[in-house]
Amino acid sequence: MHTKSLKELSSLLQGKQISAPELAQHYLQRIQASDLNAFLHVDTELTLAQAAKAQQQIDAGLAGPLTGIPIAHKDIFVTQGWRSTAGSKMLENYISPFDATVVAKLQQAGMVHLGKTNCDEFAMGSANENSAYGPVKNPWDKLAVPGGSSGGAAAAVAARLTPAATATDTGGSIRQPASLCGVTGIKPTYGRVSRYGMIAFASSLDQGGPIAQSAEDCALLLNQMTGFDARDSTSLEVADEDYTRDLNLPLAGLRIGLPREYFATGLSSDVEQAVRAALAQFEKLGATLVDISLPKTALSIPVYYIIAPAEASSNLSRFDGVRYGHRAEQYKDLAEMYKKSRAEGFGPEVQRRILVGTYVLCHGYYDAYYLQAQKIRRIIADDFRAAFAEKCDVIMGPVSPTVAWDLGDKTDDPVANYMADIFTLSTSLAGLPGMSIPCGFGQGEKNGKRPVGLQIIGNYFSESKLLGIAHQFQQVTDWHRLSPAGI
Ligand code: GLN
């Protein structure tokens, strides 16, 4: 049951071969039996109530393509009735009075909410080890990290604890955990998916998207997730579209740009091998490979790690012990209440980013760091624009320079974590859509295989094209169908 695609699940539901409550129970039992720490909150009663409602829709003949299908939400989306912690102690007992737009939309589509997935605190991280609620294990090899910050979402889909999950990507957090867990994920063009009710990290970068087993599943999910939202000031007013429309487009003539900088030193040979094999597969499908350059790739790390913390330091100032979240029990005066509440509520990585962000926004440093970073951000976007205008239709390369590393390996070294984002950050800085699809496994199997993801980056609003390209690949390969041992 749990290896089925969304389409297959939907036809079982509509053919009455299984009911929505039965399907939800099946996944709830799997979640309960799992030791991955992928879920932070599960509430059987709430889930089954939603499943019963979905079943009524099905019985009344009012079902849509996703009605009755379970989904898990990253704990960065606020949810009415369920705790929303953003992986932080600061919001340990926070229950939102409203649903995030994404959550509401998927609920309107009849999807059944299975629970909230673990993530790095306020989505800051590349390994899910910054969660205040403990790390998530990679289902392929439980000694490995699942990637971050949407580690719970990716691990849950990989272990088939849910057929689909929502996630967010600020600098790679959909693509990188999808890559490290061997599942499919897409970050849409910035502004496609409403940020309303997505607990803010870096507002000019944050973007929601789906993680699922295949590109086709992601297309079905995106159909319900995107759309203009007046409550998000950066939401784009573009017409709705059907993201499944290009799934069957042939790839003959497709020009795939390979950025030299994505195949340079730092890329481990096992990842490169799997990516090159996938590229050869695309050539067989009729695509041509073109050499391109994205010369500012290396600068994406300092640029992102200035801009994202700057925005975070401002966004997180609302957590002051007065309006939201944790408040210290004892304090002398207001200043001490702020200080103690924030020192107790935020973990070390969040504190580090608030410090960096505050520093780069200071009078005297603003021009040297923040403004300079903004200028380079523009040049990074221009490099992509030039590549798409002159050389290629899409760009491909690795998502992560290595396969998943061991739990605990980089916990004491924040910069080593930041370096792992080298191939995902520039897409985010440019606001472009990007996805990750499974394309093989790395060498050096320890406790289990470690997956490799192929990144596909497109021009603005090219989600349907990306999904079509990925779908064509998934028609002739079965990396996305493989699941970890014992699943
Ligand atoms: N790894 C990056 C960071 O730590 C990206 C996180 C994200 O996309 N949410 O900020």
Short mmCIF file of C-alpha atoms and ligand atoms in Angstrom, two decimals:
data_model
loop_
_atom_site.label_atom_id
_atom_site.label_comp_id
_atom_site.label_asym_id
_atom_site.label_seq_id
_atom_site.Cartn_x
_atom_site.Cartn_y
_atom_site.Cartn_z
CA MET A 1 0.00 0.00 0.00
CA HIS A 2 2.63 2.53 1.10
CA THR A 3 4.71 2.22 -2.04
CA LYS A 4 1.85 3.32 -4.27
CA SER A 5 1.80 6.60 -6.20
CA LEU A 6 -0.77 9.29 -5.46
CA LYS A 7 -2.66 8.37 -8.61
CA GLU A 8 -2.81 4.72 -7.57
CA LEU A 9 -3.94 5.63 -4.06
CA SER A 10 -6.60 7.89 -5.48
CA SER A 11 -7.98 5.19 -7.73
CA LEU A 12 -8.06 2.70 -4.82
CA LEU A 13 -9.96 5.26 -2.75
CA GLN A 14 -12.39 6.14 -5.48
CA GLY A 15 -12.87 2.50 -6.42
CA LYS A 16 -13.73 1.85 -2.74
CA GLN A 17 -10.97 -0.74 -2.41
CA ILE A 18 -9.79 1.11 0.65
CA SER A 19 -11.41 3.84 2.72
CA ALA A 20 -9.75 7.12 3.68
CA PRO A 21 -9.77 6.19 7.41
CA GLU A 22 -8.20 2.81 6.63
CA LEU A 23 -5.50 4.45 4.58
CA ALA A 24 -4.79 7.00 7.31
CA GLN A 25 -4.64 4.20 9.92
CA HIS A 26 -2.16 2.31 7.77
CA TYR A 27 0.22 5.26 7.76
CA LEU A 28 -0.38 6.13 11.42
CA GLN A 29 0.67 2.62 12.37
CA ARG A 30 3.78 2.92 10.25
CA ILE A 31 4.64 6.24 11.93
CA GLN A 32 4.10 4.71 15.35
CA ALA A 33 6.40 1.80 14.60
CA SER A 34 9.16 4.01 13.19
CA ASP A 35 12.29 5.01 15.12
CA LEU A 36 13.44 7.77 12.78
CA ASN A 37 12.18 10.72 14.86
CA ALA A 38 10.69 12.09 11.64
CA PHE A 39 7.46 13.23 13.29
CA LEU A 40 7.09 15.73 16.13
CA HIS A 41 3.33 15.57 16.58
CA VAL A 42 0.81 12.97 15.64
CA ASP A 43 -2.82 13.18 16.70
CA THR A 44 -4.79 10.11 15.72
CA GLU A 45 -8.14 11.66 16.55
CA LEU A 46 -7.63 14.76 14.43
CA THR A 47 -6.31 12.68 11.54
CA LEU A 48 -9.17 10.22 11.63
CA ALA A 49 -11.73 13.03 11.83
CA GLN A 50 -10.26 14.50 8.63
CA ALA A 51 -10.19 11.08 7.01
CA ALA A 52 -13.88 10.55 7.84
CA LYS A 53 -14.67 13.90 6.20
CA ALA A 54 -12.67 12.95 3.12
CA GLN A 55 -14.56 9.67 2.96
CA GLN A 56 -17.86 11.56 2.93
CA GLN A 57 -16.62 13.53 -0.06
CA ILE A 58 -15.65 10.33 -1.82
CA ASP A 59 -19.00 8.71 -1.02
CA ALA A 60 -20.83 11.77 -2.30
CA GLY A 61 -18.92 11.54 -5.57
CA LEU A 62 -17.24 14.89 -4.89
CA ALA A 63 -13.65 13.64 -4.66
CA GLY A 64 -10.78 15.45 -6.38
CA PRO A 65 -7.50 13.82 -7.38
CA LEU A 66 -6.05 14.09 -3.85
CA THR A 67 -9.13 13.54 -1.69
CA GLY A 68 -8.46 11.05 1.08
CA ILE A 69 -4.70 10.91 0.51
CA PRO A 70 -2.58 11.49 3.62
CA ILE A 71 0.06 14.20 3.82
CA ALA A 72 2.48 15.33 6.53
CA HIS A 73 3.32 18.98 7.12
CA LYS A 74 6.74 20.33 7.99
CA ASP A 75 6.51 21.84 11.44
CA ILE A 76 7.31 25.24 10.00
CA PHE A 77 3.74 25.56 8.65
CA VAL A 78 1.27 26.66 11.29
CA THR A 79 -1.69 24.40 11.81
CA GLN A 80 -4.87 25.02 13.74
CA GLY A 81 -5.27 22.44 16.49
CA TRP A 82 -1.79 20.96 16.11
CA ARG A 83 1.30 22.30 17.79
CA SER A 84 3.60 24.29 15.52
CA THR A 85 7.11 24.47 16.93
CA ALA A 86 9.40 25.25 13.97
CA GLY A 87 11.69 22.71 15.61
CA SER A 88 12.33 25.19 18.43
CA LYS A 89 11.92 25.17 22.18
CA MET A 90 10.79 28.76 21.76
CA LEU A 91 7.47 27.52 20.36
CA GLU A 92 7.27 24.29 22.35
CA ASN A 93 3.59 24.62 23.20
CA TYR A 94 2.46 26.96 20.49
CA ILE A 95 -0.88 26.24 18.85
CA SER A 96 -1.75 28.55 16.00
CA PRO A 97 -5.25 30.01 15.76
CA PHE A 98 -5.17 29.60 11.98
CA ASP A 99 -3.85 27.34 9.23
CA ALA A 100 -1.06 28.33 6.83
CA THR A 101 -2.41 28.90 3.32
CA VAL A 102 -0.62 25.78 2.04
CA VAL A 103 -2.17 23.67 4.80
CA ALA A 104 -5.63 25.12 4.16
CA LYS A 105 -5.37 24.58 0.42
CA LEU A 106 -4.33 20.94 0.76
CA GLN A 107 -7.09 20.39 3.28
CA GLN A 108 -9.60 21.91 0.87
CA ALA A 109 -8.32 19.46 -1.71
CA GLY A 110 -9.39 16.70 0.71
CA MET A 111 -5.94 15.62 1.87
CA VAL A 112 -5.71 14.06 5.30
CA HIS A 113 -3.18 15.54 7.71
CA LEU A 114 -0.96 12.86 9.30
CA GLY A 115 1.14 15.07 11.56
CA LYS A 116 3.98 17.54 11.80
CA THR A 117 7.46 16.61 10.66
CA ASN A 118 10.71 17.34 12.41
CA CYS A 119 12.98 20.06 11.00
CA ASP A 120 15.97 22.18 11.87
CA GLU A 121 15.11 24.96 14.29
CA PHE A 122 13.45 27.74 12.28
CA ALA A 123 14.58 25.83 9.17
CA MET A 124 18.24 26.71 9.80
CA GLY A 125 20.41 23.77 8.93
CA SER A 126 21.54 21.18 6.43
CA ALA A 127 21.36 18.03 8.53
CA ASN A 128 18.29 18.29 10.77
CA GLU A 129 20.65 18.23 13.72
CA ASN A 130 19.63 21.72 14.82
CA SER A 131 16.16 20.60 15.85
CA ALA A 132 15.44 21.15 19.55
CA TYR A 133 13.68 17.78 19.42
CA GLY A 134 16.63 15.69 18.33
CA PRO A 135 17.97 14.68 14.95
CA VAL A 136 16.15 12.61 12.35
CA LYS A 137 17.75 9.41 11.09
CA ASN A 138 18.18 8.73 7.42
CA PRO A 139 16.01 5.68 6.63
CA TRP A 140 18.58 4.35 4.13
CA ASP A 141 21.27 4.28 6.77
CA LYS A 142 20.30 5.17 10.30
CA LEU A 143 23.84 6.31 11.07
CA ALA A 144 23.46 9.09 8.50
CA VAL A 145 21.78 12.50 8.59
CA PRO A 146 18.66 12.92 6.43
CA GLY A 147 19.72 16.39 5.27
CA GLY A 148 18.00 19.57 6.33
CA SER A 149 16.15 21.54 7.12
CA SER A 150 13.18 19.45 5.90
CA GLY A 151 14.83 16.26 7.16
CA GLY A 152 11.68 14.89 8.77
CA ALA A 153 9.66 15.40 5.59
CA ALA A 154 12.22 13.70 3.34
CA ALA A 155 12.86 10.82 5.76
CA ALA A 156 9.12 10.27 6.21
CA VAL A 157 8.53 10.02 2.45
CA ALA A 158 11.62 7.80 1.98
CA ALA A 159 10.51 5.43 4.75
CA ARG A 160 6.99 5.48 3.29
CA LEU A 161 5.52 6.86 6.51
CA THR A 162 3.52 9.23 4.34
CA PRO A 163 2.89 9.34 0.60
CA ALA A 164 3.67 13.06 0.48
CA ALA A 165 4.94 15.91 2.59
CA THR A 166 5.12 19.67 2.53
CA ALA A 167 8.50 21.29 2.98
CA THR A 168 10.21 24.66 2.65
CA ASP A 169 13.37 25.72 0.89
CA THR A 170 15.27 28.86 1.83
CA GLY A 171 18.66 27.78 0.55
CA GLY A 172 18.12 24.14 -0.37
CA SER A 173 15.92 22.61 2.30
CA ILE A 174 13.60 20.81 -0.10
CA ARG A 175 16.21 19.69 -2.63
CA GLN A 176 19.03 18.69 -0.29
CA PRO A 177 17.09 16.39 2.08
CA ALA A 178 15.23 14.96 -0.93
CA SER A 179 18.62 14.19 -2.45
CA LEU A 180 20.08 12.67 0.71
CA CYS A 181 16.96 10.55 1.30
CA GLY A 182 16.42 9.42 -2.30
CA VAL A 183 13.04 11.09 -2.86
CA THR A 184 11.70 13.73 -5.25
CA GLY A 185 11.20 17.35 -4.24
CA ILE A 186 10.62 20.66 -5.99
CA LYS A 187 11.16 24.23 -4.87
CA PRO A 188 8.99 26.45 -7.07
CA THR A 189 9.79 29.93 -8.35
CA TYR A 190 9.89 32.35 -5.40
CA GLY A 191 6.40 33.75 -4.85
CA ARG A 192 4.45 30.84 -6.34
CA VAL A 193 3.54 29.28 -3.02
CA SER A 194 2.10 31.48 -0.30
CA ARG A 195 4.32 32.17 2.71
CA TYR A 196 1.30 33.03 4.84
CA GLY A 197 1.52 30.87 7.94
CA MET A 198 4.99 29.59 7.09
CA ILE A 199 7.05 30.55 10.13
CA ALA A 200 9.50 33.05 8.64
CA PHE A 201 13.23 32.44 8.39
CA ALA A 202 14.47 34.63 5.51
CA SER A 203 11.46 36.13 3.80
CA SER A 204 13.10 36.99 0.48
CA LEU A 205 14.14 33.35 0.07
CA ASP A 206 11.58 31.14 1.87
CA GLN A 207 9.48 29.07 -0.49
CA GLY A 208 7.23 26.09 0.15
CA GLY A 209 6.97 23.01 -2.03
CA PRO A 210 6.25 19.29 -2.02
CA ILE A 211 8.37 16.20 -1.36
CA ALA A 212 7.00 12.91 -2.68
CA GLN A 213 8.03 9.71 -4.42
CA SER A 214 7.94 10.96 -7.99
CA ALA A 215 7.77 14.01 -10.23
CA GLU A 216 4.21 13.11 -11.17
CA ASP A 217 3.19 13.10 -7.50
CA CYS A 218 4.90 16.47 -7.00
CA ALA A 219 3.00 17.89 -9.98
CA LEU A 220 -0.33 16.80 -8.51
CA LEU A 221 0.59 18.36 -5.17
CA LEU A 222 1.82 21.62 -6.71
CA ASN A 223 -1.52 21.92 -8.50
CA GLN A 224 -3.09 22.43 -5.09
CA MET A 225 -0.29 24.34 -3.34
CA THR A 226 0.40 27.32 -5.60
CA GLY A 227 -1.66 30.41 -6.32
CA PHE A 228 -1.92 34.08 -5.49
CA ASP A 229 -2.54 34.90 -1.84
CA ALA A 230 -3.41 38.47 -0.89
CA ARG A 231 -2.15 37.74 2.64
CA ASP A 232 1.42 37.28 1.41
CA SER A 233 2.81 40.54 0.04
CA THR A 234 5.35 38.71 -2.13
CA SER A 235 2.85 36.25 -3.58
CA LEU A 236 2.89 36.39 -7.36
CA GLU A 237 -0.24 37.22 -9.28
CA VAL A 238 0.13 34.68 -12.05
CA ALA A 239 -2.57 32.52 -13.54
CA ASP A 240 -3.07 29.04 -12.10
CA GLU A 241 -1.68 26.31 -14.24
CA ASP A 242 -1.76 22.56 -14.51
CA TYR A 243 1.68 21.30 -13.52
CA THR A 244 0.99 17.89 -15.04
CA ARG A 245 0.64 19.36 -18.51
CA ASP A 246 4.23 18.73 -19.65
CA LEU A 247 4.70 15.32 -18.06
CA ASN A 248 4.58 13.53 -21.38
CA LEU A 249 6.58 15.98 -23.47
CA PRO A 250 9.45 14.24 -25.29
CA LEU A 251 12.94 15.52 -24.49
CA ALA A 252 14.37 15.55 -28.01
CA GLY A 253 16.29 18.76 -28.57
CA LEU A 254 16.39 19.73 -24.90
CA ARG A 255 19.58 21.66 -24.11
CA ILE A 256 20.92 20.82 -20.67
CA GLY A 257 23.47 23.26 -19.27
CA LEU A 258 26.19 21.80 -17.06
CA PRO A 259 27.78 24.51 -14.95
CA ARG A 260 31.53 23.93 -14.82
CA GLU A 261 31.51 25.15 -11.23
CA TYR A 262 29.12 22.33 -10.20
CA PHE A 263 31.54 19.67 -11.34
CA ALA A 264 34.65 21.18 -9.80
CA THR A 265 36.77 20.27 -6.80
CA GLY A 266 34.70 19.55 -3.76
CA LEU A 267 32.32 17.28 -5.64
CA SER A 268 32.90 13.74 -4.44
CA SER A 269 33.56 11.18 -7.12
CA ASP A 270 30.67 8.86 -6.23
CA VAL A 271 28.15 11.69 -6.52
CA GLU A 272 29.71 12.81 -9.78
CA GLN A 273 29.50 9.29 -11.19
CA ALA A 274 25.79 8.93 -10.42
CA VAL A 275 25.04 12.40 -11.81
CA ARG A 276 27.03 11.72 -15.00
CA ALA A 277 25.19 8.43 -15.48
CA ALA A 278 21.87 10.29 -15.20
CA LEU A 279 23.08 12.84 -17.74
CA ALA A 280 23.97 10.02 -20.13
CA GLN A 281 20.42 8.76 -19.70
CA PHE A 282 19.11 12.19 -20.70
CA GLU A 283 21.29 12.10 -23.80
CA LYS A 284 19.67 8.79 -24.70
CA LEU A 285 16.31 10.51 -24.35
CA GLY A 286 17.38 13.02 -26.98
CA ALA A 287 18.80 15.87 -24.91
CA THR A 288 22.14 17.54 -25.57
CA LEU A 289 24.63 18.58 -22.92
CA VAL A 290 26.08 22.07 -23.05
CA ASP A 291 29.00 23.44 -21.09
CA ILE A 292 28.06 26.62 -19.19
CA SER A 293 29.54 28.74 -16.43
CA LEU A 294 27.96 30.22 -13.31
CA PRO A 295 31.08 32.07 -12.22
CA LYS A 296 29.81 33.39 -8.89
CA THR A 297 28.78 29.99 -7.50
CA ALA A 298 31.43 30.03 -4.77
CA LEU A 299 30.22 33.44 -3.58
CA SER A 300 26.72 32.09 -3.00
CA ILE A 301 27.84 30.80 0.39
CA PRO A 302 29.03 34.11 1.91
CA VAL A 303 26.19 35.99 0.18
CA TYR A 304 23.50 33.65 1.48
CA TYR A 305 25.03 33.46 4.95
CA ILE A 306 24.84 37.25 5.17
CA ILE A 307 21.38 37.81 3.68
CA ALA A 308 19.59 34.90 5.34
CA PRO A 309 20.84 35.69 8.88
CA ALA A 310 20.11 39.41 8.32
CA GLU A 311 16.50 38.64 7.51
CA ALA A 312 16.31 36.02 10.25
CA SER A 313 17.54 38.47 12.88
CA SER A 314 14.66 40.75 11.99
CA ASN A 315 12.02 38.00 11.62
CA LEU A 316 12.94 36.36 14.89
CA SER A 317 12.79 39.57 16.91
CA ARG A 318 9.09 38.85 17.45
CA PHE A 319 10.02 35.97 19.76
CA ASP A 320 10.63 38.18 22.78
CA GLY A 321 8.79 36.30 25.50
CA VAL A 322 5.96 38.83 25.36
CA ARG A 323 3.94 38.01 22.29
CA TYR A 324 4.87 34.46 21.48
CA GLY A 325 6.46 31.43 22.89
CA HIS A 326 8.80 30.75 25.71
CA ARG A 327 9.20 33.19 28.61
CA ALA A 328 11.87 32.80 31.30
CA GLU A 329 10.44 32.04 34.69
CA GLN A 330 12.48 34.49 36.71
CA TYR A 331 13.80 37.90 35.76
CA LYS A 332 14.54 41.23 37.39
CA ASP A 333 13.28 43.59 34.74
CA LEU A 334 12.05 43.75 31.17
CA ALA A 335 15.53 43.69 29.61
CA GLU A 336 16.46 40.60 31.57
CA MET A 337 13.18 38.95 30.64
CA TYR A 338 13.99 39.42 26.94
CA LYS A 339 17.53 38.23 27.36
CA LYS A 340 16.76 35.14 29.40
CA SER A 341 13.73 34.14 27.33
CA ARG A 342 15.66 34.34 24.07
CA ALA A 343 18.76 32.67 25.51
CA GLU A 344 16.66 29.78 26.82
CA GLY A 345 14.29 29.48 23.86
CA PHE A 346 16.72 29.60 20.92
CA GLY A 347 19.32 26.92 20.20
CA PRO A 348 22.96 27.66 19.36
CA GLU A 349 22.62 27.83 15.56
CA VAL A 350 19.68 30.24 15.74
CA GLN A 351 21.56 32.42 18.22
CA ARG A 352 24.60 32.37 15.94
CA ARG A 353 22.51 33.56 13.00
CA ILE A 354 20.81 36.28 15.01
CA LEU A 355 24.24 37.53 16.04
CA VAL A 356 25.62 37.43 12.50
CA GLY A 357 22.46 39.02 11.10
CA THR A 358 22.46 41.80 13.64
CA TYR A 359 26.13 42.45 13.01
CA VAL A 360 25.85 42.74 9.23
CA LEU A 361 22.92 45.12 9.55
CA CYS A 362 24.74 47.40 12.00
CA HIS A 363 25.42 50.98 11.08
CA GLY A 364 28.99 50.96 9.79
CA TYR A 365 28.93 47.36 8.57
CA TYR A 366 25.74 47.48 6.54
CA ASP A 367 27.42 48.77 3.37
CA ALA A 368 30.40 46.45 3.64
CA TYR A 369 28.41 43.26 4.20
CA TYR A 370 24.68 43.44 3.63
CA LEU A 371 24.64 45.85 0.71
CA GLN A 372 27.58 44.13 -0.94
CA ALA A 373 25.84 40.76 -0.57
CA GLN A 374 22.71 42.17 -2.20
CA LYS A 375 24.77 43.39 -5.17
CA ILE A 376 26.36 39.98 -5.66
CA ARG A 377 22.96 38.36 -5.30
CA ARG A 378 21.90 40.31 -8.36
CA ILE A 379 24.99 39.22 -10.31
CA ILE A 380 24.26 35.58 -9.39
CA ALA A 381 20.73 35.93 -10.79
CA ASP A 382 22.11 37.62 -13.93
CA ASP A 383 24.47 34.69 -14.54
CA PHE A 384 21.50 32.33 -14.60
CA ARG A 385 19.55 34.71 -16.82
CA ALA A 386 22.41 34.79 -19.34
CA ALA A 387 22.71 31.00 -19.34
CA PHE A 388 19.00 30.54 -20.04
CA ALA A 389 18.93 33.31 -22.66
CA GLU A 390 21.95 32.14 -24.60
CA LYS A 391 22.85 28.56 -23.94
CA CYS A 392 20.40 26.13 -22.39
CA ASP A 393 16.80 25.31 -21.50
CA VAL A 394 17.56 23.83 -18.09
CA ILE A 395 20.58 23.36 -15.87
CA MET A 396 21.58 20.08 -14.24
CA GLY A 397 24.14 19.04 -11.69
CA PRO A 398 24.49 17.57 -8.23
CA VAL A 399 22.33 18.77 -5.33
CA SER A 400 24.88 18.04 -2.65
CA PRO A 401 28.65 17.63 -3.04
CA THR A 402 28.54 14.39 -1.04
CA VAL A 403 26.06 11.73 -0.01
CA ALA A 404 24.60 11.98 3.50
CA TRP A 405 27.29 12.23 6.15
CA ASP A 406 27.29 10.52 9.55
CA LEU A 407 25.14 11.89 12.35
CA GLY A 408 27.34 14.02 14.59
CA ASP A 409 30.06 14.45 11.97
CA LYS A 410 29.63 18.18 11.38
CA THR A 411 27.76 19.27 14.50
CA ASP A 412 30.72 21.20 15.89
CA ASP A 413 31.54 22.85 12.61
CA PRO A 414 28.86 25.21 11.32
CA VAL A 415 30.97 26.24 8.33
CA ALA A 416 31.27 22.60 7.17
CA ASN A 417 27.46 22.50 7.19
CA TYR A 418 27.27 25.76 5.23
CA MET A 419 29.69 24.41 2.60
CA ALA A 420 27.35 21.49 1.92
CA ASP A 421 24.86 24.04 0.48
CA ILE A 422 27.17 25.15 -2.33
CA PHE A 423 25.01 23.81 -5.20
CA THR A 424 21.59 24.84 -3.89
CA LEU A 425 22.07 28.38 -2.58
CA SER A 426 22.42 30.27 -5.85
CA THR A 427 19.09 28.97 -7.19
CA SER A 428 17.43 30.28 -4.04
CA LEU A 429 19.22 33.61 -4.19
CA ALA A 430 18.02 33.99 -7.79
CA GLY A 431 14.45 32.92 -6.89
CA LEU A 432 14.50 30.18 -9.53
CA PRO A 433 12.69 26.84 -9.40
CA GLY A 434 14.79 23.76 -8.74
CA MET A 435 14.21 20.14 -8.02
CA SER A 436 15.96 17.00 -6.88
CA ILE A 437 15.31 13.52 -8.20
CA PRO A 438 16.99 10.31 -7.09
CA CYS A 439 19.63 9.11 -9.56
CA GLY A 440 21.75 6.50 -7.80
CA PHE A 441 23.77 5.71 -4.72
CA GLY A 442 27.18 6.65 -3.41
CA GLN A 443 30.06 4.32 -2.77
CA GLY A 444 31.35 3.20 0.58
CA GLU A 445 28.23 1.55 1.90
CA LYS A 446 28.47 1.45 5.69
CA ASN A 447 25.24 0.57 7.33
CA GLY A 448 23.19 0.93 4.17
CA LYS A 449 23.22 2.66 0.80
CA ARG A 450 23.29 6.45 0.66
CA PRO A 451 21.30 8.05 -2.18
CA VAL A 452 22.42 10.67 -4.70
CA GLY A 453 20.10 13.32 -6.11
CA LEU A 454 20.23 15.04 -9.48
CA GLN A 455 19.39 18.73 -9.43
CA ILE A 456 17.34 20.26 -12.25
CA ILE A 457 17.14 24.05 -12.29
CA GLY A 458 14.88 25.99 -14.65
CA ASN A 459 14.04 29.53 -15.61
CA TYR A 460 11.33 31.41 -13.72
CA PHE A 461 7.92 29.70 -13.91
CA SER A 462 9.29 26.59 -15.62
CA GLU A 463 8.02 24.16 -12.97
CA SER A 464 5.90 22.20 -15.46
CA LYS A 465 8.89 21.80 -17.72
CA LEU A 466 11.12 20.61 -14.86
CA LEU A 467 8.51 18.14 -13.71
CA GLY A 468 8.11 16.86 -17.27
CA ILE A 469 11.86 16.37 -17.65
CA ALA A 470 12.02 14.55 -14.33
CA HIS A 471 9.00 12.44 -15.22
CA GLN A 472 10.55 11.33 -18.51
CA PHE A 473 13.65 10.24 -16.60
CA GLN A 474 11.50 8.40 -14.07
CA GLN A 475 9.71 6.57 -16.88
CA VAL A 476 12.95 4.90 -17.92
CA THR A 477 14.70 4.50 -14.54
CA ASP A 478 13.53 3.19 -11.21
CA TRP A 479 15.70 4.99 -8.64
CA HIS A 480 12.58 6.74 -7.34
CA ARG A 481 10.80 3.42 -6.82
CA LEU A 482 13.49 1.93 -4.62
CA SER A 483 12.96 2.08 -0.90
CA PRO A 484 15.26 1.47 2.05
CA ALA A 485 15.73 -2.10 3.34
CA GLY A 486 12.86 -3.39 5.42
CA ILE A 487 10.27 -0.95 4.06
N1 GLN B 1 21.08 24.86 4.81
C1 GLN B 1 20.62 26.19 4.62
C2 GLN B 1 20.64 26.93 5.93
O1 GLN B 1 21.06 26.38 6.89
C3 GLN B 1 19.27 26.21 3.98
C4 GLN B 1 18.15 25.98 4.92
C5 GLN B 1 16.81 26.09 4.25
O2 GLN B 1 16.70 26.03 3.04
N2 GLN B 1 15.79 26.28 5.08
O3 GLN B 1 20.23 28.03 6.02
#
